């Protein structure tokens, strides 16, 4: 049900940070980390600082999965944005 609502918003061209945060959360819980990362980045670009927290969580999940190089790259990109 939540995904249907988010799909309708996306189809309508709605561009809001909270929309991207919610989508990021859904993808994160599904372990679809690349998709989650994309959504969290967009939320941050739209001015929501919670996007940064989402990006940091993805980096931590990558690190915990043994993907340290990917985790480091995500965090390095985040630092460049500052």
PDB file of N, CA and C in Angstrom:
ATOM      1  N   UNK A   1       0.817  -1.191   0.000  1.00  0.00           N
ATOM      2  CA  UNK A   1       0.000   0.000   0.000  1.00  0.00           C
ATOM      3  C   UNK A   1       0.864   1.260   0.000  1.00  0.00           C
ATOM      4  N   UNK A   2       1.867   1.278   0.860  1.00  0.00           N
ATOM      5  CA  UNK A   2       2.766   2.433   0.908  1.00  0.00           C
ATOM      6  C   UNK A   2       3.510   2.591  -0.406  1.00  0.00           C
ATOM      7  N   UNK A   3       3.937   1.470  -0.970  1.00  0.00           N
ATOM      8  CA  UNK A   3       4.658   1.537  -2.243  1.00  0.00           C
ATOM      9  C   UNK A   3       3.773   2.066  -3.359  1.00  0.00           C
ATOM     10  N   UNK A   4       2.488   1.696  -3.332  1.00  0.00           N
ATOM     11  CA  UNK A   4       1.571   2.192  -4.354  1.00  0.00           C
ATOM     12  C   UNK A   4       1.451   3.704  -4.269  1.00  0.00           C
ATOM     13  N   UNK A   5       1.344   4.228  -3.067  1.00  0.00           N
ATOM     14  CA  UNK A   5       1.258   5.669  -2.880  1.00  0.00           C
ATOM     15  C   UNK A   5       2.508   6.373  -3.360  1.00  0.00           C
ATOM     16  N   UNK A   6       3.655   5.782  -3.063  1.00  0.00           N
ATOM     17  CA  UNK A   6       4.915   6.375  -3.512  1.00  0.00           C
ATOM     18  C   UNK A   6       5.045   6.321  -5.019  1.00  0.00           C
ATOM     19  N   UNK A   7       4.561   5.225  -5.625  1.00  0.00           N
ATOM     20  CA  UNK A   7       4.599   5.134  -7.088  1.00  0.00           C
ATOM     21  C   UNK A   7       3.717   6.200  -7.727  1.00  0.00           C
ATOM     22  N   UNK A   8       2.537   6.426  -7.124  1.00  0.00           N
ATOM     23  CA  UNK A   8       1.651   7.468  -7.659  1.00  0.00           C
ATOM     24  C   UNK A   8       2.328   8.825  -7.598  1.00  0.00           C
ATOM     25  N   UNK A   9       3.003   9.110  -6.485  1.00  0.00           N
ATOM     26  CA  UNK A   9       3.710  10.385  -6.343  1.00  0.00           C
ATOM     27  C   UNK A   9       4.805  10.510  -7.401  1.00  0.00           C
ATOM     28  N   UNK A  10       5.532   9.440  -7.600  1.00  0.00           N
ATOM     29  CA  UNK A  10       6.618   9.471  -8.588  1.00  0.00           C
ATOM     30  C   UNK A  10       6.049   9.672  -9.984  1.00  0.00           C
ATOM     31  N   UNK A  11       4.957   8.998 -10.272  1.00  0.00           N
ATOM     32  CA  UNK A  11       4.326   9.141 -11.579  1.00  0.00           C
ATOM     33  C   UNK A  11       3.770  10.529 -11.815  1.00  0.00           C
ATOM     34  N   UNK A  12       3.402  11.200 -10.746  1.00  0.00           N
ATOM     35  CA  UNK A  12       2.855  12.554 -10.854  1.00  0.00           C
ATOM     36  C   UNK A  12       3.958  13.605 -10.909  1.00  0.00           C
ATOM     37  N   UNK A  13       5.197  13.173 -10.813  1.00  0.00           N
ATOM     38  CA  UNK A  13       6.312  14.116 -10.885  1.00  0.00           C
ATOM     39  C   UNK A  13       6.548  14.883  -9.591  1.00  0.00           C
ATOM     40  N   UNK A  14       6.078  14.350  -8.490  1.00  0.00           N
ATOM     41  CA  UNK A  14       6.266  15.021  -7.206  1.00  0.00           C
ATOM     42  C   UNK A  14       7.721  14.881  -6.787  1.00  0.00           C
ATOM     43  N   UNK A  15       8.342  15.997  -6.449  1.00  0.00           N
ATOM     44  CA  UNK A  15       9.760  16.019  -6.086  1.00  0.00           C
ATOM     45  C   UNK A  15       9.886  16.653  -4.704  1.00  0.00           C
ATOM     46  N   UNK A  16       9.802  15.808  -3.678  1.00  0.00           N
ATOM     47  CA  UNK A  16       9.907  16.292  -2.306  1.00  0.00           C
ATOM     48  C   UNK A  16      10.911  15.434  -1.557  1.00  0.00           C
ATOM     49  N   UNK A  17      11.644  16.074  -0.681  1.00  0.00           N
ATOM     50  CA  UNK A  17      12.675  15.364   0.072  1.00  0.00           C
ATOM     51  C   UNK A  17      12.085  14.239   0.906  1.00  0.00           C
ATOM     52  N   UNK A  18      10.938  14.477   1.559  1.00  0.00           N
ATOM     53  CA  UNK A  18      10.365  13.434   2.407  1.00  0.00           C
ATOM     54  C   UNK A  18       9.941  12.210   1.595  1.00  0.00           C
ATOM     55  N   UNK A  19       9.506  12.436   0.379  1.00  0.00           N
ATOM     56  CA  UNK A  19       9.172  11.333  -0.517  1.00  0.00           C
ATOM     57  C   UNK A  19      10.406  10.462  -0.757  1.00  0.00           C
ATOM     58  N   UNK A  20      11.530  11.099  -1.040  1.00  0.00           N
ATOM     59  CA  UNK A  20      12.765  10.356  -1.298  1.00  0.00           C
ATOM     60  C   UNK A  20      13.274   9.670  -0.030  1.00  0.00           C
ATOM     61  N   UNK A  21      13.095  10.303   1.116  1.00  0.00           N
ATOM     62  CA  UNK A  21      13.491   9.660   2.375  1.00  0.00           C
ATOM     63  C   UNK A  21      12.691   8.389   2.615  1.00  0.00           C
ATOM     64  N   UNK A  22      11.390   8.463   2.382  1.00  0.00           N
ATOM     65  CA  UNK A  22      10.551   7.271   2.587  1.00  0.00           C
ATOM     66  C   UNK A  22      10.924   6.154   1.617  1.00  0.00           C
ATOM     67  N   UNK A  23      11.112   6.523   0.359  1.00  0.00           N
ATOM     68  CA  UNK A  23      11.533   5.501  -0.620  1.00  0.00           C
ATOM     69  C   UNK A  23      12.882   4.908  -0.225  1.00  0.00           C
ATOM     70  N   UNK A  24      13.808   5.759   0.221  1.00  0.00           N
ATOM     71  CA  UNK A  24      15.107   5.269   0.666  1.00  0.00           C
ATOM     72  C   UNK A  24      14.971   4.278   1.806  1.00  0.00           C
ATOM     73  N   UNK A  25      14.080   4.588   2.742  1.00  0.00           N
ATOM     74  CA  UNK A  25      13.848   3.687   3.875  1.00  0.00           C
ATOM     75  C   UNK A  25      13.302   2.335   3.441  1.00  0.00           C
ATOM     76  N   UNK A  26      12.387   2.361   2.491  1.00  0.00           N
ATOM     77  CA  UNK A  26      11.819   1.108   1.976  1.00  0.00           C
ATOM     78  C   UNK A  26      12.910   0.274   1.321  1.00  0.00           C
ATOM     79  N   UNK A  27      13.693   0.906   0.447  1.00  0.00           N
ATOM     80  CA  UNK A  27      14.764   0.171  -0.229  1.00  0.00           C
ATOM     81  C   UNK A  27      15.811  -0.332   0.763  1.00  0.00           C
ATOM     82  N   UNK A  28      16.107   0.480   1.777  1.00  0.00           N
ATOM     83  CA  UNK A  28      17.097   0.072   2.775  1.00  0.00           C
ATOM     84  C   UNK A  28      16.623  -1.184   3.515  1.00  0.00           C
ATOM     85  N   UNK A  29      15.359  -1.185   3.924  1.00  0.00           N
ATOM     86  CA  UNK A  29      14.818  -2.354   4.639  1.00  0.00           C
ATOM     87  C   UNK A  29      14.796  -3.598   3.752  1.00  0.00           C
ATOM     88  N   UNK A  30      14.726  -3.398   2.451  1.00  0.00           N
ATOM     89  CA  UNK A  30      14.752  -4.520   1.509  1.00  0.00           C
ATOM     90  C   UNK A  30      16.186  -4.912   1.128  1.00  0.00           C
ATOM     91  N   UNK A  31      17.159  -4.250   1.738  1.00  0.00           N
ATOM     92  CA  UNK A  31      18.581  -4.463   1.438  1.00  0.00           C
ATOM     93  C   UNK A  31      18.931  -4.121  -0.005  1.00  0.00           C
ATOM     94  N   UNK A  32      18.173  -3.223  -0.587  1.00  0.00           N
ATOM     95  CA  UNK A  32      18.463  -2.715  -1.929  1.00  0.00           C
ATOM     96  C   UNK A  32      19.239  -1.416  -1.746  1.00  0.00           C
ATOM     97  N   UNK A  33      20.502  -1.588  -1.369  1.00  0.00           N
ATOM     98  CA  UNK A  33      21.297  -0.456  -0.896  1.00  0.00           C
ATOM     99  C   UNK A  33      21.599   0.577  -1.970  1.00  0.00           C
ATOM    100  N   UNK A  34      21.830   0.152  -3.189  1.00  0.00           N
ATOM    101  CA  UNK A  34      22.114   1.129  -4.255  1.00  0.00           C
ATOM    102  C   UNK A  34      20.906   2.025  -4.495  1.00  0.00           C
ATOM    103  N   UNK A  35      19.720   1.430  -4.526  1.00  0.00           N
ATOM    104  CA  UNK A  35      18.500   2.219  -4.716  1.00  0.00           C
ATOM    105  C   UNK A  35      18.272   3.141  -3.524  1.00  0.00           C
ATOM    106  N   UNK A  36      18.511   2.624  -2.316  1.00  0.00           N
ATOM    107  CA  UNK A  36      18.351   3.450  -1.117  1.00  0.00           C
ATOM    108  C   UNK A  36      19.309   4.639  -1.169  1.00  0.00           C
ATOM    109  N   UNK A  37      20.529   4.375  -1.554  1.00  0.00           N
ATOM    110  CA  UNK A  37      21.541   5.422  -1.636  1.00  0.00           C
ATOM    111  C   UNK A  37      21.120   6.522  -2.610  1.00  0.00           C
ATOM    112  N   UNK A  38      20.583   6.130  -3.748  1.00  0.00           N
ATOM    113  CA  UNK A  38      20.103   7.098  -4.733  1.00  0.00           C
ATOM    114  C   UNK A  38      19.017   7.990  -4.135  1.00  0.00           C
ATOM    115  N   UNK A  39      18.084   7.389  -3.421  1.00  0.00           N
ATOM    116  CA  UNK A  39      16.983   8.152  -2.826  1.00  0.00           C
ATOM    117  C   UNK A  39      17.481   9.086  -1.721  1.00  0.00           C
ATOM    118  N   UNK A  40      18.367   8.592  -0.875  1.00  0.00           N
ATOM    119  CA  UNK A  40      18.893   9.431   0.204  1.00  0.00           C
ATOM    120  C   UNK A  40      19.719  10.594  -0.353  1.00  0.00           C
ATOM    121  N   UNK A  41      20.462  10.339  -1.413  1.00  0.00           N
ATOM    122  CA  UNK A  41      21.235  11.425  -2.043  1.00  0.00           C
ATOM    123  C   UNK A  41      20.302  12.506  -2.559  1.00  0.00           C
ATOM    124  N   UNK A  42      19.221  12.091  -3.188  1.00  0.00           N
ATOM    125  CA  UNK A  42      18.277  13.069  -3.731  1.00  0.00           C
ATOM    126  C   UNK A  42      17.620  13.866  -2.606  1.00  0.00           C
ATOM    127  N   UNK A  43      17.272  13.216  -1.509  1.00  0.00           N
ATOM    128  CA  UNK A  43      16.687  13.924  -0.368  1.00  0.00           C
ATOM    129  C   UNK A  43      17.654  14.981   0.149  1.00  0.00           C
ATOM    130  N   UNK A  44      18.926  14.624   0.224  1.00  0.00           N
ATOM    131  CA  UNK A  44      19.938  15.574   0.690  1.00  0.00           C
ATOM    132  C   UNK A  44      20.067  16.732  -0.302  1.00  0.00           C
ATOM    133  N   UNK A  45      20.053  16.432  -1.582  1.00  0.00           N
ATOM    134  CA  UNK A  45      20.134  17.478  -2.605  1.00  0.00           C
ATOM    135  C   UNK A  45      18.952  18.444  -2.508  1.00  0.00           C
ATOM    136  N   UNK A  46      17.792  17.921  -2.113  1.00  0.00           N
ATOM    137  CA  UNK A  46      16.600  18.755  -1.975  1.00  0.00           C
ATOM    138  C   UNK A  46      16.564  19.509  -0.647  1.00  0.00           C
ATOM    139  N   UNK A  47      17.618  19.352   0.150  1.00  0.00           N
ATOM    140  CA  UNK A  47      17.752  20.153   1.354  1.00  0.00           C
ATOM    141  C   UNK A  47      17.368  19.500   2.663  1.00  0.00           C
ATOM    142  N   UNK A  48      17.092  18.207   2.660  1.00  0.00           N
ATOM    143  CA  UNK A  48      16.734  17.548   3.909  1.00  0.00           C
ATOM    144  C   UNK A  48      17.975  16.883   4.507  1.00  0.00           C
ATOM    145  N   UNK A  49      18.423  17.359   5.676  1.00  0.00           N
ATOM    146  CA  UNK A  49      19.632  16.799   6.273  1.00  0.00           C
ATOM    147  C   UNK A  49      19.496  15.338   6.698  1.00  0.00           C
ATOM    148  N   UNK A  50      18.282  14.830   6.800  1.00  0.00           N
ATOM    149  CA  UNK A  50      18.109  13.413   7.142  1.00  0.00           C
ATOM    150  C   UNK A  50      18.615  12.505   6.023  1.00  0.00           C
ATOM    151  N   UNK A  51      18.720  13.056   4.820  1.00  0.00           N
ATOM    152  CA  UNK A  51      19.300  12.287   3.729  1.00  0.00           C
ATOM    153  C   UNK A  51      20.723  11.869   4.058  1.00  0.00           C
ATOM    154  N   UNK A  52      21.448  12.737   4.758  1.00  0.00           N
ATOM    155  CA  UNK A  52      22.816  12.424   5.175  1.00  0.00           C
ATOM    156  C   UNK A  52      22.836  11.211   6.106  1.00  0.00           C
ATOM    157  N   UNK A  53      21.905  11.170   7.021  1.00  0.00           N
ATOM    158  CA  UNK A  53      21.830  10.036   7.952  1.00  0.00           C
ATOM    159  C   UNK A  53      21.568   8.745   7.187  1.00  0.00           C
ATOM    160  N   UNK A  54      20.671   8.808   6.209  1.00  0.00           N
ATOM    161  CA  UNK A  54      20.397   7.632   5.384  1.00  0.00           C
ATOM    162  C   UNK A  54      21.635   7.165   4.642  1.00  0.00           C
ATOM    163  N   UNK A  55      22.383   8.111   4.081  1.00  0.00           N
ATOM    164  CA  UNK A  55      23.613   7.772   3.362  1.00  0.00           C
ATOM    165  C   UNK A  55      24.611   7.121   4.323  1.00  0.00           C
ATOM    166  N   UNK A  56      24.745   7.676   5.520  1.00  0.00           N
ATOM    167  CA  UNK A  56      25.654   7.092   6.510  1.00  0.00           C
ATOM    168  C   UNK A  56      25.212   5.684   6.889  1.00  0.00           C
ATOM    169  N   UNK A  57      23.901   5.451   6.983  1.00  0.00           N
ATOM    170  CA  UNK A  57      23.398   4.110   7.303  1.00  0.00           C
ATOM    171  C   UNK A  57      23.708   3.119   6.195  1.00  0.00           C
ATOM    172  N   UNK A  58      23.595   3.561   4.952  1.00  0.00           N
ATOM    173  CA  UNK A  58      23.943   2.682   3.829  1.00  0.00           C
ATOM    174  C   UNK A  58      25.432   2.346   3.894  1.00  0.00           C
ATOM    175  N   UNK A  59      26.268   3.347   4.178  1.00  0.00           N
ATOM    176  CA  UNK A  59      27.707   3.104   4.285  1.00  0.00           C
ATOM    177  C   UNK A  59      28.001   2.089   5.386  1.00  0.00           C
ATOM    178  N   UNK A  60      27.304   2.210   6.517  1.00  0.00           N
ATOM    179  CA  UNK A  60      27.498   1.262   7.621  1.00  0.00           C
ATOM    180  C   UNK A  60      27.060  -0.146   7.215  1.00  0.00           C
ATOM    181  N   UNK A  61      25.945  -0.242   6.501  1.00  0.00           N
ATOM    182  CA  UNK A  61      25.468  -1.555   6.050  1.00  0.00           C
ATOM    183  C   UNK A  61      26.456  -2.186   5.075  1.00  0.00           C
ATOM    184  N   UNK A  62      27.010  -1.377   4.186  1.00  0.00           N
ATOM    185  CA  UNK A  62      28.020  -1.892   3.261  1.00  0.00           C
ATOM    186  C   UNK A  62      29.250  -2.381   4.021  1.00  0.00           C
ATOM    187  N   UNK A  63      29.695  -1.604   4.988  1.00  0.00           N
ATOM    188  CA  UNK A  63      30.847  -1.983   5.800  1.00  0.00           C
ATOM    189  C   UNK A  63      30.577  -3.303   6.519  1.00  0.00           C
ATOM    190  N   UNK A  64      29.397  -3.412   7.130  1.00  0.00           N
ATOM    191  CA  UNK A  64      29.039  -4.631   7.869  1.00  0.00           C
ATOM    192  C   UNK A  64      28.913  -5.847   6.956  1.00  0.00           C
ATOM    193  N   UNK A  65      28.638  -5.596   5.680  1.00  0.00           N
ATOM    194  CA  UNK A  65      28.538  -6.691   4.702  1.00  0.00           C
ATOM    195  C   UNK A  65      29.905  -7.054   4.127  1.00  0.00           C
ATOM    196  N   UNK A  66      30.949  -6.428   4.654  1.00  0.00           N
ATOM    197  CA  UNK A  66      32.297  -6.729   4.185  1.00  0.00           C
ATOM    198  C   UNK A  66      32.702  -5.958   2.948  1.00  0.00           C
ATOM    199  N   UNK A  67      31.947  -4.937   2.603  1.00  0.00           N
ATOM    200  CA  UNK A  67      32.232  -4.135   1.410  1.00  0.00           C
ATOM    201  C   UNK A  67      32.853  -2.802   1.830  1.00  0.00           C
ATOM    202  N   UNK A  68      34.016  -2.898   2.433  1.00  0.00           N
ATOM    203  CA  UNK A  68      34.655  -1.718   3.006  1.00  0.00           C
ATOM    204  C   UNK A  68      35.003  -0.665   1.961  1.00  0.00           C
ATOM    205  N   UNK A  69      35.499  -1.077   0.820  1.00  0.00           N
ATOM    206  CA  UNK A  69      35.868  -0.110  -0.222  1.00  0.00           C
ATOM    207  C   UNK A  69      34.648   0.683  -0.679  1.00  0.00           C
ATOM    208  N   UNK A  70      33.511   0.008  -0.863  1.00  0.00           N
ATOM    209  CA  UNK A  70      32.286   0.707  -1.253  1.00  0.00           C
ATOM    210  C   UNK A  70      31.831   1.657  -0.156  1.00  0.00           C
ATOM    211  N   UNK A  71      31.915   1.202   1.080  1.00  0.00           N
ATOM    212  CA  UNK A  71      31.543   2.030   2.229  1.00  0.00           C
ATOM    213  C   UNK A  71      32.412   3.286   2.291  1.00  0.00           C
ATOM    214  N   UNK A  72      33.706   3.098   2.139  1.00  0.00           N
ATOM    215  CA  UNK A  72      34.632   4.237   2.163  1.00  0.00           C
ATOM    216  C   UNK A  72      34.331   5.221   1.033  1.00  0.00           C
ATOM    217  N   UNK A  73      33.992   4.702  -0.137  1.00  0.00           N
ATOM    218  CA  UNK A  73      33.686   5.569  -1.278  1.00  0.00           C
ATOM    219  C   UNK A  73      32.429   6.399  -1.020  1.00  0.00           C
ATOM    220  N   UNK A  74      31.424   5.784  -0.425  1.00  0.00           N
ATOM    221  CA  UNK A  74      30.185   6.502  -0.101  1.00  0.00           C
ATOM    222  C   UNK A  74      30.468   7.626   0.891  1.00  0.00           C
ATOM    223  N   UNK A  75      31.243   7.321   1.916  1.00  0.00           N
ATOM    224  CA  UNK A  75      31.558   8.340   2.924  1.00  0.00           C
ATOM    225  C   UNK A  75      32.453   9.446   2.356  1.00  0.00           C
ATOM    226  N   UNK A  76      33.374   9.076   1.470  1.00  0.00           N
ATOM    227  CA  UNK A  76      34.240  10.084   0.854  1.00  0.00           C
ATOM    228  C   UNK A  76      33.406  11.040  -0.002  1.00  0.00           C
ATOM    229  N   UNK A  77      32.446  10.515  -0.734  1.00  0.00           N
ATOM    230  CA  UNK A  77      31.578  11.373  -1.530  1.00  0.00           C
ATOM    231  C   UNK A  77      30.767  12.313  -0.640  1.00  0.00           C
ATOM    232  N   UNK A  78      30.311  11.793   0.476  1.00  0.00           N
ATOM    233  CA  UNK A  78      29.546  12.604   1.409  1.00  0.00           C
ATOM    234  C   UNK A  78      30.387  13.750   1.963  1.00  0.00           C
ATOM    235  N   UNK A  79      31.637  13.451   2.276  1.00  0.00           N
ATOM    236  CA  UNK A  79      32.542  14.504   2.780  1.00  0.00           C
ATOM    237  C   UNK A  79      32.815  15.573   1.723  1.00  0.00           C
ATOM    238  N   UNK A  80      32.887  15.171   0.465  1.00  0.00           N
ATOM    239  CA  UNK A  80      33.105  16.141  -0.614  1.00  0.00           C
ATOM    240  C   UNK A  80      31.933  17.105  -0.761  1.00  0.00           C
ATOM    241  N   UNK A  81      30.738  16.659  -0.390  1.00  0.00           N
ATOM    242  CA  UNK A  81      29.543  17.497  -0.495  1.00  0.00           C
ATOM    243  C   UNK A  81      29.523  18.604   0.556  1.00  0.00           C
ATOM    244  N   UNK A  82      30.300  18.455   1.606  1.00  0.00           N
ATOM    245  CA  UNK A  82      30.266  19.428   2.713  1.00  0.00           C
ATOM    246  C   UNK A  82      30.865  20.742   2.337  1.00  0.00           C
TER     247      UNK A  82
END
